Each structure stands twice: as structure tokens, then as C-alpha cells.
Amino acid sequence: FLTWHEWSLPKYLILLSTTGSELSPHLVNLIPEVWKPLPTTEEIVSITDEVLEQFNVNRGEIDTNTLILASSGLTQEEIKTGLRLGLKRGSVTNEDALTFLLNYKINLLSRLNIEFIPKPEVSDFGGLDLLKQAFIEIKNKYTPEARACNLPIPKACLLVGPPGTGKSRAAKACAALLKFPLVMLDVGTIVAGGLKFLKEVLRRVEAIAPCVITFDEFDKLFAASTNSGEDIANRQVLGTLLTWLQEKKSLTYVIATLNRLRSLPPELTRAGRFDRKFYVGLPQAVERKEIIQLHAKRYDSRYTIGDGPLTESEWRILLNSSTINFSGSELEALVERAANNIFQKAFFEKRQKLETGRVYEDDPISININAFDLIEAAKTIYSLYSIDPDRIIAIQNQSKYFCEPASSPDTSQYAPPIQTFWGKPVASQTNYA
């Protein structure tokens, strides 16, 4: 038996876990939790040096920036495993090993439903000029000059609008402009995973910084019925997430998207959580023209020059008659459908001519998209506005006193004429007043 002296010594029970399991609420105040942080940049270099030495690889042969990009957000053992597997793959270059490590990281994060895009390749998106200007201002606030002026590091912005209006594409363009990797998170997965899952996700993205983080369909966090168990759990997740947004110091810029404002919790509108809030509505006439040209030039190079092959009158018919209240995704589908219709017809004709020997098998098929093709394709697209106009109008009205507009008013020659309530044209705004 133990002596009294042995019994009097303090004894500690250390519990180790790699799953991030949560303690029971009854034990939280009794058992302190210590989370081991993920490796920092300096620690990543030290960890990888150990592996590189085992494979007789000189540190000078490895690009440090690429190594850090491929390793950040992983645990020490995950970094070692990924790099060893990359270096063991037979006769590969060191660059191939880093590419393998990066893909290894992407696959690991995907198991947490985290989509990691190292270098987003979105050069532009149609319309939304005020939002584009805001992204440029965000980029300027990351400069040393902004730090010297004691300006705060940008935190987050909220993009509100109907589905398909380009919010996700805008987030990718922001990451490309900042030259940050993009981390895309599905809020539905976070809601299902609960508070424990959210903490693990935040731990990972904090280590990946600098990066742009998108929370798609942010409104799922407050979509549950009031006072239900699901609502209580969602509010715990939302509270933790908003506290993190308020207090975070890392170089993580968050872009959250909302498809609806109904049941918006008051804590979401508090100053300091989101730097700016934008309403991304259905594109105006001049924006629809930009979006159509942006997608049409993938199939028809004529759309890269000026106004493309369409005349001004053809543009007016297409914009002010055929595509009114179309979203960006619906315009993309329209162009794709028009291109496919042209291709199918040309392909069928080529098959017929091949039988008679009038063309060769390797003769290319060219796609020339004209106004008629786009107008006919538009007749087969049923816009969300035409299906559920009340929902779109409700979002627009609710956002009016909550968000900044993402687009300037359309003053182009393609803007529809001002009309009275009875549909009669108005000569000028002054006469109407």
C-alpha cells in the first residue's frame, strides 16, 4: 500500500486527443484545455529541414515560399508525411515533390470540406464596379503605407443578393487581386459539424494565413426555427464565428455571402464584424452586356474587340427585351446554350459533308455567335426572377437600408428609358419630378 506521503503528492491526469472532442459542460470548469497550435512559418522550415536532410536534399534547391504555401495549415506529422511521400516518388524533381505536398494538403483539407485554391485564376467579373473599387481599396490597406498610418487590417465584407449574381466569383477575384490563396467553406457543413468542427476549421485557416476565406450561404446559420435545439446549436456556432471575426488579428480576409435577409440576427449587423456590406443585385443593362461579352469571347474571339459583332440596335433588343432580370449565372448559361446550338448544327453538317468528301476530318468547327443566336437561346432560359419575383424584390427592399450598392447607376446608352407608373416614357428626370 502507498504511504501517506505518496498519497499527498499532487497527481495529474493528462488526456491526449487528436479528434478535437469537446468536454462535457460539467467538466469544462474542472479540466483545463490546451490546444497545440499548428506549426508557424519558422517551425515549418525547421520541420522540413529535418526531412530534406534525410533525403540529402539541399535547402537551396527548394523554394521556401512554395514550401510554406504547401505546408501551412497542416500538423507537424502531416507535413512530414506529405513531404516524404513526395520525395520518395522515384526520379522526381524537388518542384514535383512540392507539388505533391500541395496536392496532399488540398486532399487533407477537402476531408474537412475545406476547398483550398492556392492561386485563384479569375481575372475579371462583369459589372459591380463599386465592389471592384472596394477590393482595390482593401488591397491598398495591406500595404506598409497603410500600417504606417495606423489603419486597421481589413477584416471582412458581406455580400447580399439573389443566387447567381456573381458573389462567389467576386470572392475569387478578390483573392486573385490580393494574391492570396482562397479557402472556400460551406456553412451547411459547419452547421452539421457543430462548434467542435468550427474550431478545427478556424485553427486550420488561421495557420494558412494570409488568405481569403469565403463563407458561402452564410444565412444557413440562422435558418433554423426559433427556440429549437437546432437553432440553439446554430447560435453557438454563429456566436463563436462572430467573436472570431471581431477579435482576429491574422491576415485572413473573410467574404460572407447571403442569399436572403429574413430572420437576420441583430448581432450580425454590429459594427466591427464586417467592414462593409454590399448588395449584389441582378445586373443592369450595361452589366449584362459585359457579362455576355465576358463569356462569349471564350467561343467567339470577335467579342474581345469593342462591342463585338453586334450592332447597337441588336444589343438594345438583347438587353432591354430578351434578358431583363437575368442573373449572371443565367447569362452564362444563355451564352453556353447559344454556342452549343451553333456547334451541334455545324457538327451535323460536317458529318454530312464528310460522307460526300467535301470536308476533311481535321477541319475545325468555328462558332460565330450572333444576336439571333443569343435571342433564341434566351427564350429557353427561365430566370429565377420570372419564377419567384417576390423573393427577389423582398431581398432588394430589405437591403436598401442595410447595404451599399455594388454597382453604380446605369447611365449608358443601353439603360432602359425612364417610365411613369403607367408605362409612358419620360423625357427627363426633371420633367417627371
PDB file of C-alpha atoms in Angstrom, residues 341-355 365:
ATOM      1  CA  ASN A 341     -26.684  25.159 -80.571  1.00  0.00           C
ATOM      2  CA  ILE A 342     -24.288  26.549 -83.170  1.00  0.00           C
ATOM      3  CA  PHE A 343     -21.810  23.731 -82.581  1.00  0.00           C
ATOM      4  CA  GLN A 344     -24.427  20.974 -82.844  1.00  0.00           C
ATOM      5  CA  LYS A 345     -25.720  22.346 -86.133  1.00  0.00           C
ATOM      6  CA  ALA A 346     -22.195  22.742 -87.559  1.00  0.00           C
ATOM      7  CA  PHE A 347     -21.181  19.273 -86.353  1.00  0.00           C
ATOM      8  CA  PHE A 348     -24.199  17.664 -88.017  1.00  0.00           C
ATOM      9  CA  GLU A 349     -23.449  19.487 -91.284  1.00  0.00           C
ATOM     10  CA  LYS A 350     -19.812  18.410 -91.104  1.00  0.00           C
ATOM     11  CA  ARG A 351     -20.823  14.749 -90.686  1.00  0.00           C
ATOM     12  CA  GLN A 352     -22.968  15.027 -93.801  1.00  0.00           C
ATOM     13  CA  LYS A 353     -20.195  16.679 -95.817  1.00  0.00           C
ATOM     14  CA  LEU A 354     -17.681  14.045 -94.709  1.00  0.00           C
ATOM     15  CA  GLU A 355     -19.801  11.389 -96.357  1.00  0.00           C
ATOM     16  CA  ILE A 365     -15.601  23.932 -86.470  1.00  0.00           C
TER      17      ILE A 365
END
